[in-house]
């Protein structure tokens, strides 16, 4: 029998299509990642070759950029620092006058309260071996990592950071940061945990962006990040982080892990964010530049798909561009 309900009726014109949309991407969903390099001066900014359209900024340049981002109505940025020197303990990460605390203070002074500032907390940009925590031989030192993450987070919060985003995937990192923030009376800081971070090959261009010293292959974080063949471990990671005091969970990368975003959203009641990472960005840019796909349409489709999977917060290098299109 020919069905009486035909989807064509619901697709025939713009008005009806717009009336039945279940999911919508909004500027409010977006977070723009920014790279700040300590050795850059004045208004200098340096393009990152593997991430066309994305720059390493000086402090002045990132202030200008932050103004533009706030004007577009994007609610938050996330900062990554490239220090002037790297060492085995990543000590520039927790230097009170390091690149991130200085940048946070300046952005708060100049851009004010319109823009929330999130800070990625990890040591991999700051260590001369490029690992996320101090190492001994081939071993990652989990507890030492946590101690240094809480020191780092505290400096960022003292400087004015609104959101702390630990990304090192050490066991117990959220608890260690939450305890230290509470001891120091920063009860209102949001912890957005990179709880569900896969050992992915999509982080390659990011390592260029932060001039990572990591040598053991482009994507080898297998001792502490989740193996792409596992979903159940995502639940264990999520549960630990919720108990430890995370306010928001993150799934990373985004597009290859939409099923994970969906499962996490269905299962837990706290907000879920997703990180459309550097490799996802660069693939779309490269294919776009070659004329093989329509960059803008693909960008919007991927962001909407991430939203449909359940994430209400999307960290993406396309944030500015998507906001321009949405406004
Ligand atoms: C760790 C960190 C990484 C990214 C965000 N935070 C790199 C890693 O885990 O190796 C990757 C983001 C991207 O690829 O865009 N500080």
mmCIF file of C-alpha atoms and ligand atoms in Angstrom:
data_model
loop_
_atom_site.group_PDB
_atom_site.id
_atom_site.type_symbol
_atom_site.label_atom_id
_atom_site.label_comp_id
_atom_site.label_asym_id
_atom_site.label_seq_id
_atom_site.Cartn_x
_atom_site.Cartn_y
_atom_site.Cartn_z
ATOM 1 C CA UNK A 1 0.000 0.000 0.000
ATOM 2 C CA UNK A 2 1.226 3.469 -0.862
ATOM 3 C CA UNK A 3 1.791 5.406 2.383
ATOM 4 C CA UNK A 4 -0.522 8.354 3.022
ATOM 5 C CA UNK A 5 2.163 10.193 4.929
ATOM 6 C CA UNK A 6 4.777 11.391 2.508
ATOM 7 C CA UNK A 7 7.910 13.107 3.751
ATOM 8 C CA UNK A 8 7.962 15.190 0.590
ATOM 9 C CA UNK A 9 5.132 17.307 2.068
ATOM 10 C CA UNK A 10 7.412 18.206 4.937
ATOM 11 C CA UNK A 11 10.291 19.123 2.654
ATOM 12 C CA UNK A 12 8.684 21.079 -0.129
ATOM 13 C CA UNK A 13 9.516 24.602 0.998
ATOM 14 C CA UNK A 14 11.722 26.607 3.293
ATOM 15 C CA UNK A 15 9.010 27.491 5.766
ATOM 16 C CA UNK A 16 7.888 23.961 6.479
ATOM 17 C CA UNK A 17 11.478 22.734 6.647
ATOM 18 C CA UNK A 18 12.310 25.427 9.159
ATOM 19 C CA UNK A 19 9.236 24.635 11.272
ATOM 20 C CA UNK A 20 10.166 21.025 11.828
ATOM 21 C CA UNK A 21 13.866 21.353 12.574
ATOM 22 C CA UNK A 22 14.688 19.278 15.645
ATOM 23 C CA UNK A 23 18.233 20.502 16.119
ATOM 24 C CA UNK A 24 19.770 23.859 15.532
ATOM 25 C CA UNK A 25 23.321 25.082 15.785
ATOM 26 C CA UNK A 26 23.617 28.400 17.616
ATOM 27 C CA UNK A 27 26.504 30.787 18.129
ATOM 28 C CA UNK A 28 26.042 30.047 21.843
ATOM 29 C CA UNK A 29 27.217 26.510 21.253
ATOM 30 C CA UNK A 30 30.659 27.545 20.036
ATOM 31 C CA UNK A 31 34.047 27.910 21.711
ATOM 32 C CA UNK A 32 37.057 29.292 19.811
ATOM 33 C CA UNK A 33 40.485 27.778 20.640
ATOM 34 C CA UNK A 34 43.392 30.258 20.543
ATOM 35 C CA UNK A 35 47.166 29.790 20.572
ATOM 36 C CA UNK A 36 49.411 32.344 22.291
ATOM 37 C CA UNK A 37 53.146 32.248 21.783
ATOM 38 C CA UNK A 38 55.304 33.916 24.406
ATOM 39 C CA UNK A 39 58.156 34.964 22.109
ATOM 40 C CA UNK A 40 55.917 36.907 19.712
ATOM 41 C CA UNK A 41 55.953 40.677 20.118
ATOM 42 C CA UNK A 42 53.627 43.634 19.554
ATOM 43 C CA UNK A 43 50.787 42.693 17.215
ATOM 44 C CA UNK A 44 52.618 39.792 15.658
ATOM 45 C CA UNK A 45 50.726 36.670 14.583
ATOM 46 C CA UNK A 46 52.139 33.697 12.730
ATOM 47 C CA UNK A 47 50.080 31.439 10.462
ATOM 48 C CA UNK A 48 50.110 27.713 11.253
ATOM 49 C CA UNK A 49 50.799 25.975 7.917
ATOM 50 C CA UNK A 50 48.905 22.762 8.716
ATOM 51 C CA UNK A 51 45.880 24.744 9.960
ATOM 52 C CA UNK A 52 45.073 27.331 7.281
ATOM 53 C CA UNK A 53 43.376 30.402 8.762
ATOM 54 C CA UNK A 54 44.610 29.703 12.318
ATOM 55 C CA UNK A 55 47.457 31.651 13.948
ATOM 56 C CA UNK A 56 49.854 31.693 16.837
ATOM 57 C CA UNK A 57 49.169 35.051 18.491
ATOM 58 C CA UNK A 58 51.131 37.517 20.569
ATOM 59 C CA UNK A 59 49.289 38.837 23.629
ATOM 60 C CA UNK A 60 48.236 42.041 21.836
ATOM 61 C CA UNK A 61 47.076 40.137 18.818
ATOM 62 C CA UNK A 62 45.021 37.735 20.932
ATOM 63 C CA UNK A 63 43.307 40.667 22.650
ATOM 64 C CA UNK A 64 42.254 42.019 19.280
ATOM 65 C CA UNK A 65 41.070 38.567 18.258
ATOM 66 C CA UNK A 66 39.139 38.146 21.530
ATOM 67 C CA UNK A 67 37.291 41.409 20.901
ATOM 68 C CA UNK A 68 36.181 40.148 17.497
ATOM 69 C CA UNK A 69 35.096 36.823 18.962
ATOM 70 C CA UNK A 70 33.069 38.523 21.701
ATOM 71 C CA UNK A 71 31.446 40.850 19.163
ATOM 72 C CA UNK A 72 30.287 37.847 17.171
ATOM 73 C CA UNK A 73 28.465 36.619 20.282
ATOM 74 C CA UNK A 74 30.657 33.570 20.842
ATOM 75 C CA UNK A 75 30.461 32.985 24.605
ATOM 76 C CA UNK A 76 33.898 31.505 25.295
ATOM 77 C CA UNK A 77 37.471 30.957 24.180
ATOM 78 C CA UNK A 78 39.954 28.278 25.208
ATOM 79 C CA UNK A 79 43.620 29.187 25.482
ATOM 80 C CA UNK A 80 46.763 27.199 24.688
ATOM 81 C CA UNK A 81 50.203 28.600 25.474
ATOM 82 C CA UNK A 82 53.531 28.154 23.743
ATOM 83 C CA UNK A 83 56.157 29.062 26.368
ATOM 84 C CA UNK A 84 59.532 30.646 25.689
ATOM 85 C CA UNK A 85 61.275 27.668 27.239
ATOM 86 C CA UNK A 86 60.362 24.039 27.780
ATOM 87 C CA UNK A 87 61.867 21.774 30.469
ATOM 88 C CA UNK A 88 61.336 18.236 31.860
ATOM 89 C CA UNK A 89 58.760 19.382 34.440
ATOM 90 C CA UNK A 90 56.941 21.872 32.222
ATOM 91 C CA UNK A 91 57.583 24.574 34.802
ATOM 92 C CA UNK A 92 56.417 27.450 32.591
ATOM 93 C CA UNK A 93 52.873 26.038 32.868
ATOM 94 C CA UNK A 94 52.636 26.963 36.566
ATOM 95 C CA UNK A 95 54.768 30.094 36.450
ATOM 96 C CA UNK A 96 52.455 32.849 37.807
ATOM 97 C CA UNK A 97 53.939 35.153 35.157
ATOM 98 C CA UNK A 98 53.857 32.539 32.427
ATOM 99 C CA UNK A 99 52.233 33.120 29.084
ATOM 100 C CA UNK A 100 48.722 31.961 30.031
ATOM 101 C CA UNK A 101 48.281 33.857 33.332
ATOM 102 C CA UNK A 102 49.563 37.029 31.642
ATOM 103 C CA UNK A 103 47.225 36.537 28.689
ATOM 104 C CA UNK A 104 44.214 35.827 30.906
ATOM 105 C CA UNK A 105 44.781 38.998 32.949
ATOM 106 C CA UNK A 106 45.108 41.086 29.776
ATOM 107 C CA UNK A 107 42.009 39.678 28.114
ATOM 108 C CA UNK A 108 39.955 40.195 31.289
ATOM 109 C CA UNK A 109 41.206 43.786 31.544
ATOM 110 C CA UNK A 110 40.448 44.561 27.910
ATOM 111 C CA UNK A 111 37.460 42.479 26.931
ATOM 112 C CA UNK A 112 35.810 42.230 30.334
ATOM 113 C CA UNK A 113 33.055 39.889 31.341
ATOM 114 C CA UNK A 114 31.490 39.320 27.920
ATOM 115 C CA UNK A 115 33.761 36.420 27.164
ATOM 116 C CA UNK A 116 34.380 33.382 29.358
ATOM 117 C CA UNK A 117 37.983 32.285 29.394
ATOM 118 C CA UNK A 118 38.713 28.586 29.499
ATOM 119 C CA UNK A 119 42.286 27.375 29.902
ATOM 120 C CA UNK A 120 43.535 24.030 28.738
ATOM 121 C CA UNK A 121 45.537 22.469 31.562
ATOM 122 C CA UNK A 122 48.203 20.067 30.378
ATOM 123 C CA UNK A 123 51.981 19.965 30.418
ATOM 124 C CA UNK A 124 52.587 18.697 26.886
ATOM 125 C CA UNK A 125 53.083 22.219 25.495
ATOM 126 C CA UNK A 126 55.535 22.959 28.318
ATOM 127 C CA UNK A 127 57.701 19.826 28.630
ATOM 128 C CA UNK A 128 60.830 19.342 26.553
ATOM 129 C CA UNK A 129 59.839 15.681 25.967
ATOM 130 C CA UNK A 130 56.317 16.646 24.893
ATOM 131 C CA UNK A 131 54.541 14.261 27.282
ATOM 132 C CA UNK A 132 51.480 15.390 29.222
ATOM 133 C CA UNK A 133 53.166 14.832 32.608
ATOM 134 C CA UNK A 134 56.715 14.304 33.885
ATOM 135 C CA UNK A 135 58.243 10.985 32.855
ATOM 136 C CA UNK A 136 60.690 8.512 34.324
ATOM 137 C CA UNK A 137 62.209 6.361 31.585
ATOM 138 C CA UNK A 138 59.170 5.331 29.586
ATOM 139 C CA UNK A 139 56.696 5.815 32.410
ATOM 140 C CA UNK A 140 54.324 8.731 32.791
ATOM 141 C CA UNK A 141 54.271 9.928 36.403
ATOM 142 C CA UNK A 142 50.550 10.141 37.093
ATOM 143 C CA UNK A 143 50.643 11.598 40.632
ATOM 144 C CA UNK A 144 53.341 14.120 39.841
ATOM 145 C CA UNK A 145 51.261 15.133 36.824
ATOM 146 C CA UNK A 146 48.235 15.744 39.049
ATOM 147 C CA UNK A 147 50.254 17.795 41.502
ATOM 148 C CA UNK A 148 51.510 20.036 38.696
ATOM 149 C CA UNK A 149 48.084 20.273 37.026
ATOM 150 C CA UNK A 150 46.558 21.596 40.257
ATOM 151 C CA UNK A 151 49.366 24.133 40.618
ATOM 152 C CA UNK A 152 48.848 25.210 37.016
ATOM 153 C CA UNK A 153 45.068 25.415 37.336
ATOM 154 C CA UNK A 154 45.372 27.532 40.469
ATOM 155 C CA UNK A 155 47.596 30.069 38.695
ATOM 156 C CA UNK A 156 45.133 30.301 35.801
ATOM 157 C CA UNK A 157 42.185 30.806 38.137
ATOM 158 C CA UNK A 158 44.054 33.430 40.188
ATOM 159 C CA UNK A 159 44.673 35.254 36.910
ATOM 160 C CA UNK A 160 40.925 35.240 36.197
ATOM 161 C CA UNK A 161 40.156 32.065 34.224
ATOM 162 C CA UNK A 162 36.471 31.092 34.390
ATOM 163 C CA UNK A 163 36.806 27.514 33.204
ATOM 164 C CA UNK A 164 39.585 25.010 33.795
ATOM 165 C CA UNK A 165 39.880 22.308 31.155
ATOM 166 C CA UNK A 166 42.289 19.564 32.177
ATOM 167 C CA UNK A 167 43.300 17.552 29.125
ATOM 168 C CA UNK A 168 46.173 15.363 30.292
ATOM 169 C CA UNK A 169 44.061 12.240 31.006
ATOM 170 C CA UNK A 170 45.876 11.425 34.257
ATOM 171 C CA UNK A 171 43.784 9.325 36.664
ATOM 172 C CA UNK A 172 42.429 11.524 39.433
ATOM 173 C CA UNK A 173 43.246 14.833 37.731
ATOM 174 C CA UNK A 174 39.784 16.331 38.256
ATOM 175 C CA UNK A 175 39.759 15.489 41.969
ATOM 176 C CA UNK A 176 43.193 16.895 42.455
ATOM 177 C CA UNK A 177 42.298 20.180 40.734
ATOM 178 C CA UNK A 178 38.889 20.464 42.440
ATOM 179 C CA UNK A 179 40.425 19.893 45.896
ATOM 180 C CA UNK A 180 43.087 22.479 45.318
ATOM 181 C CA UNK A 181 40.600 25.057 44.029
ATOM 182 C CA UNK A 182 38.358 24.503 47.043
ATOM 183 C CA UNK A 183 41.248 24.749 49.493
ATOM 184 C CA UNK A 184 41.966 28.131 47.939
ATOM 185 C CA UNK A 185 38.314 29.251 48.015
ATOM 186 C CA UNK A 186 37.682 29.144 44.285
ATOM 187 C CA UNK A 187 34.422 27.256 44.589
ATOM 188 C CA UNK A 188 32.855 28.811 41.501
ATOM 189 C CA UNK A 189 35.348 27.713 38.887
ATOM 190 C CA UNK A 190 33.879 25.420 36.254
ATOM 191 C CA UNK A 191 35.855 22.277 35.472
ATOM 192 C CA UNK A 192 35.342 21.129 31.911
ATOM 193 C CA UNK A 193 37.100 17.794 31.864
ATOM 194 C CA UNK A 194 38.586 16.265 28.740
ATOM 195 C CA UNK A 195 37.208 13.098 30.292
ATOM 196 C CA UNK A 196 36.793 11.074 27.143
ATOM 197 C CA UNK A 197 39.837 11.646 25.073
ATOM 198 C CA UNK A 198 40.837 9.044 22.543
ATOM 199 C CA UNK A 199 44.379 8.168 21.488
ATOM 200 C CA UNK A 200 43.638 9.651 18.083
ATOM 201 C CA UNK A 201 45.687 10.425 15.005
ATOM 202 C CA UNK A 202 43.610 13.552 14.435
ATOM 203 C CA UNK A 203 45.744 15.692 16.766
ATOM 204 C CA UNK A 204 48.661 16.021 14.320
ATOM 205 C CA UNK A 205 48.267 19.685 13.263
ATOM 206 C CA UNK A 206 47.771 20.750 16.904
ATOM 207 C CA UNK A 207 51.258 19.454 17.689
ATOM 208 C CA UNK A 208 52.607 21.829 15.017
ATOM 209 C CA UNK A 209 50.532 24.648 16.454
ATOM 210 C CA UNK A 210 52.016 24.264 19.946
ATOM 211 C CA UNK A 211 55.471 23.261 18.660
ATOM 212 C CA UNK A 212 55.233 20.036 20.630
ATOM 213 C CA UNK A 213 58.471 18.172 21.318
ATOM 214 C CA UNK A 214 56.648 14.851 21.281
ATOM 215 C CA UNK A 215 58.724 12.329 19.353
ATOM 216 C CA UNK A 216 57.381 8.802 19.704
ATOM 217 C CA UNK A 217 55.214 8.959 16.578
ATOM 218 C CA UNK A 218 52.563 11.491 15.735
ATOM 219 C CA UNK A 219 49.759 10.136 17.882
ATOM 220 C CA UNK A 220 51.130 7.861 20.546
ATOM 221 C CA UNK A 221 49.446 8.594 23.854
ATOM 222 C CA UNK A 222 48.179 5.070 24.208
ATOM 223 C CA UNK A 223 49.145 4.557 27.850
ATOM 224 C CA UNK A 224 46.698 7.163 29.104
ATOM 225 C CA UNK A 225 44.250 8.022 26.306
ATOM 226 C CA UNK A 226 41.362 5.708 25.335
ATOM 227 C CA UNK A 227 41.904 3.150 22.590
ATOM 228 C CA UNK A 228 39.575 3.977 19.655
ATOM 229 C CA UNK A 229 38.192 0.432 19.812
ATOM 230 C CA UNK A 230 36.594 0.988 23.231
ATOM 231 C CA UNK A 231 33.281 2.544 24.186
ATOM 232 C CA UNK A 232 32.839 1.144 27.709
ATOM 233 C CA UNK A 233 35.988 2.865 28.944
ATOM 234 C CA UNK A 234 34.343 6.149 28.003
ATOM 235 C CA UNK A 235 31.671 5.422 30.627
ATOM 236 C CA UNK A 236 34.240 4.597 33.290
ATOM 237 C CA UNK A 237 36.140 7.807 32.548
ATOM 238 C CA UNK A 238 32.908 9.827 32.647
ATOM 239 C CA UNK A 239 31.804 8.340 35.960
ATOM 240 C CA UNK A 240 35.140 8.978 37.639
ATOM 241 C CA UNK A 241 35.202 12.580 36.479
ATOM 242 C CA UNK A 242 31.624 13.290 37.558
ATOM 243 C CA UNK A 243 32.374 11.886 41.024
ATOM 244 C CA UNK A 244 35.581 13.873 41.196
ATOM 245 C CA UNK A 245 33.786 17.146 40.583
ATOM 246 C CA UNK A 246 33.654 17.825 36.832
ATOM 247 C CA UNK A 247 30.865 20.192 35.733
ATOM 248 C CA UNK A 248 31.052 19.455 32.017
ATOM 249 C CA UNK A 249 32.403 16.417 30.175
ATOM 250 C CA UNK A 250 34.210 16.500 26.868
ATOM 251 C CA UNK A 251 34.434 13.934 24.109
ATOM 252 C CA UNK A 252 37.393 14.344 21.777
ATOM 253 C CA UNK A 253 37.736 14.115 18.757
ATOM 254 C CA UNK A 254 34.166 14.826 17.614
ATOM 255 C CA UNK A 255 33.155 13.633 14.152
ATOM 256 C CA UNK A 256 34.753 10.157 14.264
ATOM 257 C CA UNK A 257 33.221 9.706 17.749
ATOM 258 C CA UNK A 258 29.612 10.857 17.295
ATOM 259 C CA UNK A 259 28.419 7.544 18.720
ATOM 260 C CA UNK A 260 30.410 8.245 21.885
ATOM 261 C CA UNK A 261 28.952 11.760 22.188
ATOM 262 C CA UNK A 262 25.478 10.307 21.798
ATOM 263 C CA UNK A 263 26.029 7.552 24.360
ATOM 264 C CA UNK A 264 27.521 9.910 26.910
ATOM 265 C CA UNK A 265 24.715 12.449 26.442
ATOM 266 C CA UNK A 266 22.045 9.788 26.856
ATOM 267 C CA UNK A 267 23.663 8.314 29.940
ATOM 268 C CA UNK A 268 24.691 11.270 32.094
ATOM 269 C CA UNK A 269 22.930 14.400 33.203
ATOM 270 C CA UNK A 270 25.710 16.952 33.089
ATOM 271 C CA UNK A 271 26.405 18.979 29.913
ATOM 272 C CA UNK A 272 28.529 17.373 27.225
ATOM 273 C CA UNK A 273 31.009 19.201 25.031
ATOM 274 C CA UNK A 274 32.858 17.945 21.978
ATOM 275 C CA UNK A 275 36.162 19.044 20.477
ATOM 276 C CA UNK A 276 36.311 19.187 16.702
ATOM 277 C CA UNK A 277 40.090 18.791 16.713
ATOM 278 C CA UNK A 278 42.863 20.092 14.501
ATOM 279 C CA UNK A 279 42.918 17.125 12.107
ATOM 280 C CA UNK A 280 39.172 17.380 11.542
ATOM 281 C CA UNK A 281 39.565 21.090 10.789
ATOM 282 C CA UNK A 282 42.531 20.641 8.473
ATOM 283 C CA UNK A 283 40.862 17.873 6.456
ATOM 284 C CA UNK A 284 37.907 20.115 5.708
ATOM 285 C CA UNK A 285 40.189 23.070 4.873
ATOM 286 C CA UNK A 286 42.399 20.976 2.586
ATOM 287 C CA UNK A 287 39.532 19.436 0.660
ATOM 288 C CA UNK A 288 37.873 22.856 0.463
ATOM 289 C CA UNK A 289 41.005 24.527 -0.886
ATOM 290 C CA UNK A 290 41.239 21.837 -3.540
ATOM 291 C CA UNK A 291 37.668 22.510 -4.594
ATOM 292 C CA UNK A 292 36.711 18.942 -3.724
ATOM 293 C CA UNK A 293 34.060 19.920 -1.202
ATOM 294 C CA UNK A 294 32.240 23.118 -0.294
ATOM 295 C CA UNK A 295 34.144 24.088 2.841
ATOM 296 C CA UNK A 296 31.414 26.219 4.383
ATOM 297 C CA UNK A 297 28.614 23.754 3.848
ATOM 298 C CA UNK A 298 30.685 20.857 5.152
ATOM 299 C CA UNK A 299 31.732 22.944 8.155
ATOM 300 C CA UNK A 300 28.109 23.695 9.055
ATOM 301 C CA UNK A 301 27.014 20.112 8.449
ATOM 302 C CA UNK A 302 29.696 18.681 10.741
ATOM 303 C CA UNK A 303 28.886 21.184 13.502
ATOM 304 C CA UNK A 304 25.174 20.441 13.258
ATOM 305 C CA UNK A 305 25.906 16.708 13.385
ATOM 306 C CA UNK A 306 27.921 17.142 16.555
ATOM 307 C CA UNK A 307 25.052 19.138 18.019
ATOM 308 C CA UNK A 308 22.559 16.449 16.953
ATOM 309 C CA UNK A 309 24.667 13.775 18.636
ATOM 310 C CA UNK A 310 24.023 15.676 21.867
ATOM 311 C CA UNK A 311 26.885 18.072 22.542
ATOM 312 C CA UNK A 312 25.702 21.559 23.500
ATOM 313 C CA UNK A 313 29.232 22.966 23.595
ATOM 314 C CA UNK A 314 31.489 22.595 20.556
ATOM 315 C CA UNK A 315 35.137 23.568 20.640
ATOM 316 C CA UNK A 316 36.089 24.231 17.047
ATOM 317 C CA UNK A 317 38.657 26.175 15.055
ATOM 318 C CA UNK A 318 35.697 27.127 12.827
ATOM 319 C CA UNK A 319 33.912 28.965 15.668
ATOM 320 C CA UNK A 320 34.444 32.472 14.246
ATOM 321 C CA UNK A 321 33.583 31.467 10.729
ATOM 322 C CA UNK A 322 30.495 29.525 11.796
ATOM 323 C CA UNK A 323 29.329 32.434 13.969
ATOM 324 C CA UNK A 324 29.689 34.820 11.019
ATOM 325 C CA UNK A 325 27.521 32.513 8.978
ATOM 326 C CA UNK A 326 24.929 32.052 11.739
ATOM 327 C CA UNK A 327 24.575 35.771 12.528
HETATM 328 C C1 LIG B 1 46.655 18.413 25.270
HETATM 329 C C2 LIG B 1 45.749 18.683 24.145
HETATM 330 C C3 LIG B 1 45.835 18.170 22.850
HETATM 331 C C4 LIG B 1 44.767 18.733 22.148
HETATM 332 C C5 LIG B 1 44.071 19.562 23.019
HETATM 333 N N1 LIG B 1 44.686 19.507 24.259
HETATM 334 C C6 LIG B 1 46.866 17.291 22.230
HETATM 335 C C7 LIG B 1 46.988 15.887 22.669
HETATM 336 O O1 LIG B 1 46.201 15.344 23.426
HETATM 337 O O2 LIG B 1 47.949 15.266 22.224
HETATM 338 C C8 LIG B 1 44.471 18.477 20.712
HETATM 339 C C9 LIG B 1 43.532 19.420 20.086
HETATM 340 C C10 LIG B 1 43.551 19.381 18.604
HETATM 341 O O3 LIG B 1 44.076 18.468 17.951
HETATM 342 O O4 LIG B 1 42.983 20.316 18.038
HETATM 343 N N2 LIG B 1 47.187 19.610 25.779
#
